[in-house]
Coordinates of C-alpha atoms and ligand atoms in Angstrom, one line a residue:
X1 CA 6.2 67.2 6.2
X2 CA 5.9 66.7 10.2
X3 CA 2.7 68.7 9.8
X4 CA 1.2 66.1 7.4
X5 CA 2.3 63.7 9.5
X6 CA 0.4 63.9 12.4
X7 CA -2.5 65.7 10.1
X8 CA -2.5 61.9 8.4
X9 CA -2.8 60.3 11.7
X10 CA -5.9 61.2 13.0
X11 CA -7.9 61.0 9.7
X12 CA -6.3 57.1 9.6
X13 CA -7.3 56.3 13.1
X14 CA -10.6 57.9 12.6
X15 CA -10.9 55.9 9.5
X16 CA -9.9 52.8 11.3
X17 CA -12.8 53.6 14.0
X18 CA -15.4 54.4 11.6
X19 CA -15.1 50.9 10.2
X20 CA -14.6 49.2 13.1
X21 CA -18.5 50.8 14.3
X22 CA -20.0 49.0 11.0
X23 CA -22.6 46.9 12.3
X24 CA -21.1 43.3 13.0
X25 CA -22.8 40.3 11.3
X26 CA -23.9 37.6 14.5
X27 CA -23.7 33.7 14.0
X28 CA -25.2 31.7 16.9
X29 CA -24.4 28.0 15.7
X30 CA -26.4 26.3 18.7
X31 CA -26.9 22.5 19.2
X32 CA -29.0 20.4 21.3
X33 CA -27.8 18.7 24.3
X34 CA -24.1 19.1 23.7
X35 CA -22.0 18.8 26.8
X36 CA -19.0 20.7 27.4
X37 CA -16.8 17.8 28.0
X38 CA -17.8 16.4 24.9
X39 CA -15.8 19.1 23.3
X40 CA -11.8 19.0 23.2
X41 CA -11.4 22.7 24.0
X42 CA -13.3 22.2 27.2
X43 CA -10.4 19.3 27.9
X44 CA -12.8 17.2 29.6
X45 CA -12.5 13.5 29.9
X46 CA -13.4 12.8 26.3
X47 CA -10.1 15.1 25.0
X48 CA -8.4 12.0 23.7
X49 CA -11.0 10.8 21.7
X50 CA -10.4 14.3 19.0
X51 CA -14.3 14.8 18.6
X52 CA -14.0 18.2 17.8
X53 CA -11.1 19.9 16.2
X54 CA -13.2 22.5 14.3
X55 CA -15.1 23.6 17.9
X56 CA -11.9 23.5 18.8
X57 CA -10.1 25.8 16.4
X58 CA -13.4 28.5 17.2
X59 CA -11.6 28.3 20.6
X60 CA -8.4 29.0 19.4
X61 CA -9.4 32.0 17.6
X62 CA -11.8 33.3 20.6
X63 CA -12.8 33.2 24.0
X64 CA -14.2 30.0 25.5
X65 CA -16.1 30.6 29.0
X66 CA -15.4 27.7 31.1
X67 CA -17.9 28.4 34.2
X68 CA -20.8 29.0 31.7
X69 CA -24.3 27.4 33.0
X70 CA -28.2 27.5 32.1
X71 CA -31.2 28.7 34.0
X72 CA -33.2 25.3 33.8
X73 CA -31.4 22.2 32.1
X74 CA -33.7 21.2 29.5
X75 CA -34.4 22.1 25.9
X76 CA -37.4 24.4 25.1
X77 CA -36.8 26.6 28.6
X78 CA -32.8 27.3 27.6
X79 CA -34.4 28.8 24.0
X80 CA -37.3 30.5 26.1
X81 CA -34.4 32.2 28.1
X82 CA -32.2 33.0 25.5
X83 CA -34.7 34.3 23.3
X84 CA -36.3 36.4 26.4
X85 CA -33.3 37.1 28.2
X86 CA -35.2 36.2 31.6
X87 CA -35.9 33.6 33.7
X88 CA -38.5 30.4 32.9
X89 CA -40.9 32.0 35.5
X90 CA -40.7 35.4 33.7
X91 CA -41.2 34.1 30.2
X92 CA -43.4 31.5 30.9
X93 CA -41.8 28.1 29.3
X94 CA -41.1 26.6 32.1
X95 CA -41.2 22.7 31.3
X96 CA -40.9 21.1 27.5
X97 CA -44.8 20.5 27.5
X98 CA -45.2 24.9 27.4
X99 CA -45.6 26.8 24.6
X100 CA -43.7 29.9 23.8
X101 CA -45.4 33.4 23.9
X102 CA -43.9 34.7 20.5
X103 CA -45.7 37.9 20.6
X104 CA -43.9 38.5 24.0
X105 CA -40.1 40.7 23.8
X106 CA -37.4 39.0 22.2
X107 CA -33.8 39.8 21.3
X108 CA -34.3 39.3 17.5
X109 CA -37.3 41.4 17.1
X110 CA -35.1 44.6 18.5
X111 CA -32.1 43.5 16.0
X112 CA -34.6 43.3 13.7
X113 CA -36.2 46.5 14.0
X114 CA -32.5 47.7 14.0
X115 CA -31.8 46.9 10.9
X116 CA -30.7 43.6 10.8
X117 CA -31.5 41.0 8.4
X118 CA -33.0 38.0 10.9
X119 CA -32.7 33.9 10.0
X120 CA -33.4 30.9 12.4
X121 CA -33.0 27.7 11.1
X122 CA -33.6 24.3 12.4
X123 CA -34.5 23.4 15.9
X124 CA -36.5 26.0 17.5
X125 CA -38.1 23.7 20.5
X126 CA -40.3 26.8 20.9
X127 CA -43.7 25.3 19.3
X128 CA -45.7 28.0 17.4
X129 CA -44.7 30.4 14.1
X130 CA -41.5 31.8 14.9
X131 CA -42.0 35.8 15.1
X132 CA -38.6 38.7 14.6
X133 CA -37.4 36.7 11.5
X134 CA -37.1 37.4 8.1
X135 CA -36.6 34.0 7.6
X136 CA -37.2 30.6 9.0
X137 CA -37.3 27.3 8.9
X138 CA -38.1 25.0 12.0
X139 CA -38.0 21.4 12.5
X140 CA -41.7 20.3 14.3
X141 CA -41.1 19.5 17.3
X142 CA -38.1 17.6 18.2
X143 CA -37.3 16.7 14.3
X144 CA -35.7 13.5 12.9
X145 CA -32.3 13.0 11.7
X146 CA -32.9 11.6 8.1
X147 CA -35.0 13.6 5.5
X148 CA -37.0 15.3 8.3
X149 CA -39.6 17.7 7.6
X150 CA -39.8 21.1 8.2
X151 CA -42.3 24.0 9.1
X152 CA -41.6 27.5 7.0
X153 CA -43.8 30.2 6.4
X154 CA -44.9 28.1 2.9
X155 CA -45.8 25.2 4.8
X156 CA -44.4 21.9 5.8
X157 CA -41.7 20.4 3.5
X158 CA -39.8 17.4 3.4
X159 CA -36.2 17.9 2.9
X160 CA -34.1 15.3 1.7
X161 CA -31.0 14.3 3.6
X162 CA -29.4 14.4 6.5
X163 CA -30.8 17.3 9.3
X164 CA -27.3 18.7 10.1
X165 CA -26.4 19.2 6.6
X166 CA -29.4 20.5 5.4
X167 CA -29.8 23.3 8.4
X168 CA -26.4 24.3 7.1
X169 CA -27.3 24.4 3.6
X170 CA -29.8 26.6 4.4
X171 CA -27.4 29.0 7.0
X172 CA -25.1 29.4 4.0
X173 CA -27.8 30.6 1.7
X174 CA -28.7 33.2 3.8
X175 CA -25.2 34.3 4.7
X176 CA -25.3 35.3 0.7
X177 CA -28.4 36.5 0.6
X178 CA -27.3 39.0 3.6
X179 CA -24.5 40.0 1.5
X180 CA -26.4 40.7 -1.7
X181 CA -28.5 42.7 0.7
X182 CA -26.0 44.4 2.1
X183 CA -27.8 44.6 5.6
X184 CA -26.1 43.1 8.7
X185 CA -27.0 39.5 9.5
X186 CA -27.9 37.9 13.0
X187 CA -28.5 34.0 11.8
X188 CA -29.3 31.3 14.2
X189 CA -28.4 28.2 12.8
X190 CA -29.4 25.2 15.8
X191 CA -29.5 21.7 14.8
X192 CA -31.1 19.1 16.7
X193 CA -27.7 16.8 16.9
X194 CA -26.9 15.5 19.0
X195 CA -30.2 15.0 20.5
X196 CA -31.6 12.0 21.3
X197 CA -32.1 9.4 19.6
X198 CA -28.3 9.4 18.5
X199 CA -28.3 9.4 14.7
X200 CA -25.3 9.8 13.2
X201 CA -24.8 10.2 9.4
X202 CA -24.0 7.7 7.4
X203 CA -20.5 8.8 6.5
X204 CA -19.8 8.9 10.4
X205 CA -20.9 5.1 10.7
X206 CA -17.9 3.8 11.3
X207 CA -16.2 6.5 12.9
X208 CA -15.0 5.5 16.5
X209 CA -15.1 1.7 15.5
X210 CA -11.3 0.8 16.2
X211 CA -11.3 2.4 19.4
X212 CA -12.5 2.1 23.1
X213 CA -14.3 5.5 24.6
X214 CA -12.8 6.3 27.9
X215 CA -15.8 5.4 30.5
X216 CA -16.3 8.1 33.3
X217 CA -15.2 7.5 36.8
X218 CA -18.6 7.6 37.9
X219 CA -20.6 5.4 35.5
X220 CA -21.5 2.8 38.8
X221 CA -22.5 5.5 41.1
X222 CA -24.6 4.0 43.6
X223 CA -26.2 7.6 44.6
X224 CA -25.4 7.4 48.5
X225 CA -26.4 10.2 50.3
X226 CA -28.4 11.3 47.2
X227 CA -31.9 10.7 47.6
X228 CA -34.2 12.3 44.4
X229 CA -30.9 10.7 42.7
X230 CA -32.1 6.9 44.3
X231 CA -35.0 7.4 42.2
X232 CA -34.6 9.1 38.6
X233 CA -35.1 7.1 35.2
X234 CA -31.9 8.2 33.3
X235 CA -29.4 5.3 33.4
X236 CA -27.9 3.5 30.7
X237 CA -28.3 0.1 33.0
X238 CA -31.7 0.0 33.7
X239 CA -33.5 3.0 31.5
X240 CA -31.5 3.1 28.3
X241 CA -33.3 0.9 25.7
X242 CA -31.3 -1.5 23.3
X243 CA -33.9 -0.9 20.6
X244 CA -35.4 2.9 20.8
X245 CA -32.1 4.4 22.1
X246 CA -29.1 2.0 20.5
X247 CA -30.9 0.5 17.7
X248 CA -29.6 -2.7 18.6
X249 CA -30.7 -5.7 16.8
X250 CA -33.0 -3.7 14.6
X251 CA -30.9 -5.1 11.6
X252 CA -31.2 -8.4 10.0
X253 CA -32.8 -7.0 6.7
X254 CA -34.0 -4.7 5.0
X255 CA -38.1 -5.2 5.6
X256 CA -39.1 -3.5 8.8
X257 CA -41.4 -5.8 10.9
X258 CA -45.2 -5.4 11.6
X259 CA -46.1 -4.2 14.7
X260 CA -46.3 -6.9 17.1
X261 CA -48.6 -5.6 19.8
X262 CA -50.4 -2.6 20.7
X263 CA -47.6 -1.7 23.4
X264 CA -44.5 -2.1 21.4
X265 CA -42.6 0.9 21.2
X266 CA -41.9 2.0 17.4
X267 CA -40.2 4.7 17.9
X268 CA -36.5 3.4 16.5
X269 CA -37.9 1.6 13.9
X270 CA -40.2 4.7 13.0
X271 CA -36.8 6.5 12.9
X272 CA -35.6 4.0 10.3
X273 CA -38.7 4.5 8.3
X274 CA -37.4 7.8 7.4
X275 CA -34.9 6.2 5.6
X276 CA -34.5 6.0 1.8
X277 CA -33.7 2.3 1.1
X278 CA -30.2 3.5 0.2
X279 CA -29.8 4.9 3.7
X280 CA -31.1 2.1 5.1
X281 CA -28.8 -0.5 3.5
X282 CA -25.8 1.6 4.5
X283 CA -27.2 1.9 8.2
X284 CA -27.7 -1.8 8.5
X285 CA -24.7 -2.9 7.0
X286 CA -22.6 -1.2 9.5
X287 CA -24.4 -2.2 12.6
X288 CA -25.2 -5.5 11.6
X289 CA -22.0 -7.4 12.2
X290 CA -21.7 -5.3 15.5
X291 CA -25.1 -6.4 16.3
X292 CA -24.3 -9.9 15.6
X293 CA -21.5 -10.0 17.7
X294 CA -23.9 -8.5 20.7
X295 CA -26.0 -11.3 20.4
X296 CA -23.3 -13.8 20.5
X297 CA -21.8 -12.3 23.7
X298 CA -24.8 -12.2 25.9
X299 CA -23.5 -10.0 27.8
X300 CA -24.8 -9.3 31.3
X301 CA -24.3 -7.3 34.4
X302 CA -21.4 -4.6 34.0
X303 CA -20.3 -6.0 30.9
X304 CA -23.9 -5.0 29.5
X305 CA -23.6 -1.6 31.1
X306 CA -19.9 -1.0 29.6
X307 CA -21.7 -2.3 26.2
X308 CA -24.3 0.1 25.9
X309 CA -22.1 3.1 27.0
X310 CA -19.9 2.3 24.4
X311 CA -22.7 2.0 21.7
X312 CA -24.4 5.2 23.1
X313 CA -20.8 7.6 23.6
X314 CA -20.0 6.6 20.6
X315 CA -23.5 7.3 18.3
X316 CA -23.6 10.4 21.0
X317 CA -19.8 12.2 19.7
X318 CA -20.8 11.1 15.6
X319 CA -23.4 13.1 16.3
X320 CA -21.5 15.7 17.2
X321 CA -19.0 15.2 14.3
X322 CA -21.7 15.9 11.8
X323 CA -22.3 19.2 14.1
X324 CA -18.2 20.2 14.2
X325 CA -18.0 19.3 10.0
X326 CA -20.6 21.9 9.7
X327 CA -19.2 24.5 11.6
X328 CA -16.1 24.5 9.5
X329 CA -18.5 24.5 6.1
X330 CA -20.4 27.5 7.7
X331 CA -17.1 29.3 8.8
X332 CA -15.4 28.8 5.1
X333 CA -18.5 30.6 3.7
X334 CA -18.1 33.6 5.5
X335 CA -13.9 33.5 4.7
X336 CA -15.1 32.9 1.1
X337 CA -17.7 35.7 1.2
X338 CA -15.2 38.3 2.7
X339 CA -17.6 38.2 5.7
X340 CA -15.2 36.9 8.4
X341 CA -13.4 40.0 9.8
X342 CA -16.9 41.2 10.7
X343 CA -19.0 38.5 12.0
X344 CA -19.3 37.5 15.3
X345 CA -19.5 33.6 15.5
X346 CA -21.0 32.0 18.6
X347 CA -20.7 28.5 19.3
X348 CA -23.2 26.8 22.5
X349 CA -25.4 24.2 23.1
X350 CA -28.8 24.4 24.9
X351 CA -27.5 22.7 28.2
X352 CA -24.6 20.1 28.9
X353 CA -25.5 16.3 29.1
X354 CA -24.3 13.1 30.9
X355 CA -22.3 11.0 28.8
X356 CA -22.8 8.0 31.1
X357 CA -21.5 10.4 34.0
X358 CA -23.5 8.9 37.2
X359 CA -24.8 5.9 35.1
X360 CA -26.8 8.8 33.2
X361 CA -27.9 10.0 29.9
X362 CA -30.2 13.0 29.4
X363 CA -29.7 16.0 31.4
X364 CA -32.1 18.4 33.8
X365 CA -30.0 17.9 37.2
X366 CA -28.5 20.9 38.9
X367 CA -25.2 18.9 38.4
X368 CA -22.2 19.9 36.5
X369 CA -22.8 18.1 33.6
X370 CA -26.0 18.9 32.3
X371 CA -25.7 22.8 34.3
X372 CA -23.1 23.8 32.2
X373 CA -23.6 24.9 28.6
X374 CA -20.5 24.9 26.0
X375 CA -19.9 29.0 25.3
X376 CA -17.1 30.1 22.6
X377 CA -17.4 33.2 20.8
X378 CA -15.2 34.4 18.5
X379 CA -15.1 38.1 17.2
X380 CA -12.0 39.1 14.8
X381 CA -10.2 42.3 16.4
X382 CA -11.7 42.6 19.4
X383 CA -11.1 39.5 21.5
X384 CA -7.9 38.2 22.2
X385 CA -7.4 34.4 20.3
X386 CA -7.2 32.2 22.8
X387 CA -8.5 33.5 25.7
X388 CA -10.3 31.7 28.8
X389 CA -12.6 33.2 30.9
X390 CA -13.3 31.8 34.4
X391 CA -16.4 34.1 35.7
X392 CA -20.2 33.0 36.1
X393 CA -22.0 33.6 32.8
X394 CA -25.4 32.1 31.8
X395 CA -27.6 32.0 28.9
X396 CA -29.7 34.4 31.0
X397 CA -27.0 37.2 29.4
X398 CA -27.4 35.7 25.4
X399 CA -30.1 38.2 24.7
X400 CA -28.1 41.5 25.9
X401 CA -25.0 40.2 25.0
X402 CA -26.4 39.7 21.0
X403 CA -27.9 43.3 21.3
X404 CA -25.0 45.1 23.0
X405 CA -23.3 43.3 20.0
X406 CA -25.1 45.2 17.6
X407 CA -25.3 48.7 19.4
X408 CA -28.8 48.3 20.1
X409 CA -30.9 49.5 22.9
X410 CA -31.2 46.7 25.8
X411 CA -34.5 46.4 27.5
X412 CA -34.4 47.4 31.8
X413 CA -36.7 44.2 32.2
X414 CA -34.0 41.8 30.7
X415 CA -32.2 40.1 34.0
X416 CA -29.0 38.9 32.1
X417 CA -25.9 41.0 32.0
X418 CA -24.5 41.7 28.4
X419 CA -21.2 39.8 28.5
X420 CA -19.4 42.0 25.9
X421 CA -17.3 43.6 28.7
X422 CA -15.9 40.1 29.3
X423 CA -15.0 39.7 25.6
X424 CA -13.4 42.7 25.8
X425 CA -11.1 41.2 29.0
X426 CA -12.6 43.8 31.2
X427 CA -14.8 42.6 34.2
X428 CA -17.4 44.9 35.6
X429 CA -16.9 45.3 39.6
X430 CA -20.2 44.1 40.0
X431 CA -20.2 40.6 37.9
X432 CA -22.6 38.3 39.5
X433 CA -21.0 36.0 42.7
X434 CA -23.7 33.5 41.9
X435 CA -26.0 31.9 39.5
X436 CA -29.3 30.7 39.8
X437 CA -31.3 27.4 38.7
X438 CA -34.9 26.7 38.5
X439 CA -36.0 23.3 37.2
X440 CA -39.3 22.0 36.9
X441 CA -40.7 19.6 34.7
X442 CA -41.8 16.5 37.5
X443 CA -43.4 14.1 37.4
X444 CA -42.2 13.7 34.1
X445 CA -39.6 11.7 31.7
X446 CA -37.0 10.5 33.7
X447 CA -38.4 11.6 37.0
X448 CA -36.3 14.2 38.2
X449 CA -37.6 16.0 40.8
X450 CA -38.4 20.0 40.6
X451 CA -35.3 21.8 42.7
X452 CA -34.4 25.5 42.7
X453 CA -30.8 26.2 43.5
X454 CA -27.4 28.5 43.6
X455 CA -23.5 28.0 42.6
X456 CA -21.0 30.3 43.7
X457 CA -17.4 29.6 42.2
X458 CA -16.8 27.3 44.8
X459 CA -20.2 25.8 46.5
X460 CA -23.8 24.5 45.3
X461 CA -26.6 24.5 47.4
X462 CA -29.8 22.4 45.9
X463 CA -33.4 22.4 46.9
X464 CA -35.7 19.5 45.9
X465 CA -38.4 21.4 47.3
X466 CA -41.5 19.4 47.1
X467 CA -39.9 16.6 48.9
X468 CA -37.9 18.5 51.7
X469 CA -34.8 17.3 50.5
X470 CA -31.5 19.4 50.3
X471 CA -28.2 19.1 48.7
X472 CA -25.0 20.9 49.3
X473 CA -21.8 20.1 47.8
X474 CA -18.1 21.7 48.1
X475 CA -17.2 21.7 43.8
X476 CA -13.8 22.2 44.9
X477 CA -12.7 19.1 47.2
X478 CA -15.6 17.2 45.5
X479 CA -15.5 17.8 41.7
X480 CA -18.1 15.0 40.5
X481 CA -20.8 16.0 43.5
X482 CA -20.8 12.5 45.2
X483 CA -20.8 14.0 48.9
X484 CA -23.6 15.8 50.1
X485 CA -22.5 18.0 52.6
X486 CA -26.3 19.1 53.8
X487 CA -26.6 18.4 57.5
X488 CA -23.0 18.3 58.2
X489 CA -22.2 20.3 61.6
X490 CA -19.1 21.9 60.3
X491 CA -20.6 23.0 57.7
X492 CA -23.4 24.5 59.2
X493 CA -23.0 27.9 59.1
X494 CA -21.7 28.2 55.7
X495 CA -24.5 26.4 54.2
X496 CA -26.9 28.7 56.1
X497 CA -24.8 31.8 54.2
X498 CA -25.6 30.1 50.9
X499 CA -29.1 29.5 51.5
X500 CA -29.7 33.3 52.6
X501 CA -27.6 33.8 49.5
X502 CA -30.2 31.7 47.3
X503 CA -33.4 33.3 48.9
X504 CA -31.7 36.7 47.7
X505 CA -31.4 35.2 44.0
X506 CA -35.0 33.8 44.4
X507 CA -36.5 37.0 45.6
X508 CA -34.3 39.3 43.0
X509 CA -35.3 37.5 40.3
X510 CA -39.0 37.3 41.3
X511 CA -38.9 34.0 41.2
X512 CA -42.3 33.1 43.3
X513 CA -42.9 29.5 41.5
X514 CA -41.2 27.5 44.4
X515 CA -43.9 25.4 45.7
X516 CA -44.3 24.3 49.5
X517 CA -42.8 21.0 50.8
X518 CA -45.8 18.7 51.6
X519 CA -45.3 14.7 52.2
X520 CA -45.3 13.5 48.9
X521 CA -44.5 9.4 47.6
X522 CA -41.8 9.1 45.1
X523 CA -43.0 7.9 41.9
X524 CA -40.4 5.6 41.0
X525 CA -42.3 3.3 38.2
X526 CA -43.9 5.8 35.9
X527 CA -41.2 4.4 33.0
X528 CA -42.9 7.0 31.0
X529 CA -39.7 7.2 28.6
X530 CA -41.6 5.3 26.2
X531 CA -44.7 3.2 26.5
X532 CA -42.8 0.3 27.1
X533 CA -43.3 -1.7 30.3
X534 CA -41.2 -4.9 31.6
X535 CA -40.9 -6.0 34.7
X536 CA -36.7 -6.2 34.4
X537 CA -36.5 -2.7 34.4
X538 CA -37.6 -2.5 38.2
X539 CA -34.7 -4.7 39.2
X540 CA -32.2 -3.1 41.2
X541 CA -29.2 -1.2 39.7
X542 CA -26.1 -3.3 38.9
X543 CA -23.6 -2.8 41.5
Ligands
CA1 CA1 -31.5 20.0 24.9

């Protein structure tokens, strides 16, 4: 009898290690724009306000990654990088206006060509036929929210509905598909919400109504001591339109209006076009009254600032609801497809995103709020629910983390680290000390400046190169980055270690893009958001 004990245990560990090696199934749900803070696990300002207790509940049963950042803080370059697994200046998409290299080396081709059944649906940002997929669907270009089209290998289609449902729909039919197949899966499911311009569905209308959004503490920064700062075109007081970005006042009927003049920008009511008239009248009738009361305030100054945060947080997190509704759907479907225990489900965003932080929307800025990128990952049996990891991990390390996932080979010219150790709870010795950032799209929309940079755990050291301006900030005593520290005396020798540090990063990552610093004018009235010019937005911030 004690032989056949221990001759049963082996055979039933070996049998619980042979199954454990089947090839696990990998979900990347990925949105667009999604800030961390924005998300309750993350326990950012915007915790009270509940916007996402299924995000949240991923959390709970995985690992969320709380120093987690992106190469260059804008959309197509974070999919470029996570596709490629290197830097913008390796993969060439540096700036939105780029087009990706498909026939280049990307992580789904290898899973792929491993045996993995390959799906990406929705956003892609990537212009061009998506190549390493057996199936696909992309929105063109940055997509609408109501009945967008989409590009597939049939041709364009219009799909009826609402664009976070609909990319979902489509997720869940290849989950089954997968299953009938019986292949593993690697589906990337990324939805455009909640991108600008803030479209929320209609069932999320009212959603947020009865309550006030918390505003951030640094909604009225005045930028001292910030100079490319002094001069962006991001803030909700003097950037943020009432009609293209809030829909404000677009409401009083049904008919939409003839074009006025040449100049006037359509864009919000081109939005509304979309729009069945059923849509339409349930849009309208719930910002109607609200936009009635607007008008009757005539509000001004702060009050009009507060105003439009309110309008835009709000539009901004039922976004996002649509977003953590579908998340649950997708989830259920692999519980009720017995697919759960063995699928990895990864939750991120391309980069974070101001929420009215520093007066701002939009995102690109080597600051916190649009640097970091929401990571979760959950993976049944082999992370620990719950857990929080604290180390420096970017989406430079999506690519080799997806295909040490799968037990595939990783490629020597990838330059992320595969982060599966970390899911594990064991850190390598030699985990990076230090990211770095590399953005570049100027002069452009919103007229941030180009600016390579590095963050330790503790420090940030930012280089607005073409302008010979520097920016150095201690993340510890100075959370919300209002004090630049460049030029300080006492602090001269440690930001000289961090810059030595950040011409190591630049040269290891052969990064040789960085242009020289000549004299060069800030361009401060390009207002090439939209094609709308007045002269009130060149007054002066409110104070
Ligand atoms: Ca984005």
């Amino acid at each position: 009898m004690k032989f056949l004990f221990f001759l049963l245990v082996p055979l039933v560990a070996f049998a619980q290690t042979s199954e454990k090696k089947k090839a696990p199934n990998i979900v990347f749900f990925f949105t667009d724009d999604h800030a961390p803070h924005a998300i309750g696990a993350y326990n950012g300002w915007l915790k009270s306000v509940n916007p996402t207790p299924e995000i949240d509940k991923l959390a709970a049963d995985g690992m969320l990654f709380e120093n987690s950042f992106c190469t260059n803080s804008i959309c197509g370059p974070s999919r470029a990088v996570i596709m490629s697994g290197k830097h913008s200046h390796k993969n060439g998409f540096m700036n939105n206006g780029n087009s990706f290299d498909w026939k280049q080396q990307i992580f789904p081709k290898i899973l792929r060509a491993a045996g993995y059944h390959t799906a990406l649906y929705g956003k892609s940002h990537l212009k061009g036929k998506p190549q390493g997929f057996d199936s696909w669907a992309v929105l063109p270009g940055q997509g609408d929210y109501y009945n967008p089209a989409m590009l597939t290998p049939e041709g364009r289609k219009i799909m009826p509905g609402y664009c976070t449902d609909i990319v979902t729909d489509m997720a869940i039919e290849f989950v089954k598909e997968s299953k009938a197949l019986g292949k593993p899966f690697m589906l990337m499911c990324q939805h455009k919400a909640p991108h600008r311009t803030w479209m929320p569905a209609l069932r999320h209308l009212h959603l947020y109504d009865d309550i006030e959004i918390p505003e951030p503490t640094t909604l009225f920064d005045q930028y001292e001591g910030r100079i490319p700062a002094q001069h962006q075109e991001m803030e909700i007081d003097r950037h943020m339109y009432l009609d293209h970005d809030l829909f404000t006042d677009l409401t009083p009927d049904l008919e939409i209006p003839k074009q006025r003049r040449p100049s006037e920008d359509r864009s919000a009511y081109n939005n509304m076009k979309r729009m069945t008239p059923e849509q339409l009248k349930v849009w309208r009738a719930a910002y109607g009254p609200k936009d009635k009361a607007f008008r009757e305030a005539k509000l001004t100054g702060r009050d009009l600032v507060r105003w439009k945060f309110q309008r835009y947080a709000k539009n901004y997190l039922r976004s996002i609801k649509g977003v953590d509704e579908n998340l649950a759907r997708l989830r259920k479907t692999l519980e009720d497809e017995g697919l759960a225990d063995n699928t990895i489900f990864v939750y991120s965003s391309d980069q974070g995103f101001y929420i009215g932080d520093h007066g701002w929307y939009d995102k690109r800025w080597m600051y916190e709020e649009s640097l970091k990128m929401p990571l979760i990952v959950s993976w049944p049996g082999v992370i620990k629910p719950g857990s929080r990891n604290t180390d420096l991990v970017q989406n430079l390390d999506y690519a080799q983390t997806f295909l040490d996932m799968a037990g595939a080979k990783i490629p020597s010219d990838m330059q992320g680290q595969s982060l599966v150790p970390l899911l594990k709870g064991n850190k390598p010795t030699d985990w990076r000390k230090s990211i770095y950032y590399h953005y570049y799209e100027y002069p452009s929309y919103h007229q941030v400046p180009r600016h390579n940079g590095i963050r330790t755990d503790r420090y940030k050291l930012i280089n607005f190169y073409e302008f010979g301006e520097w920016e150095f900030y201690d993340l510890k005593t100075d959370p919300d980055e209002l004090t630049n520290l460049y030029g300080n005396p006492e602090k001269k020798e440690l930001i000289e270690d961090i810059r030595k540090q950040l011409i190591s990063l630049q040269e290891g990552y052969g990064d040789d893009t960085v242009l020289p610093t000549k004299p060069k004018e800030w361009q401060t009235k390009m207002r090439s958001t939209t094609s709308v010019k007045t002269k009130a937005e060149f007054r002066p911030r409110t104070k």
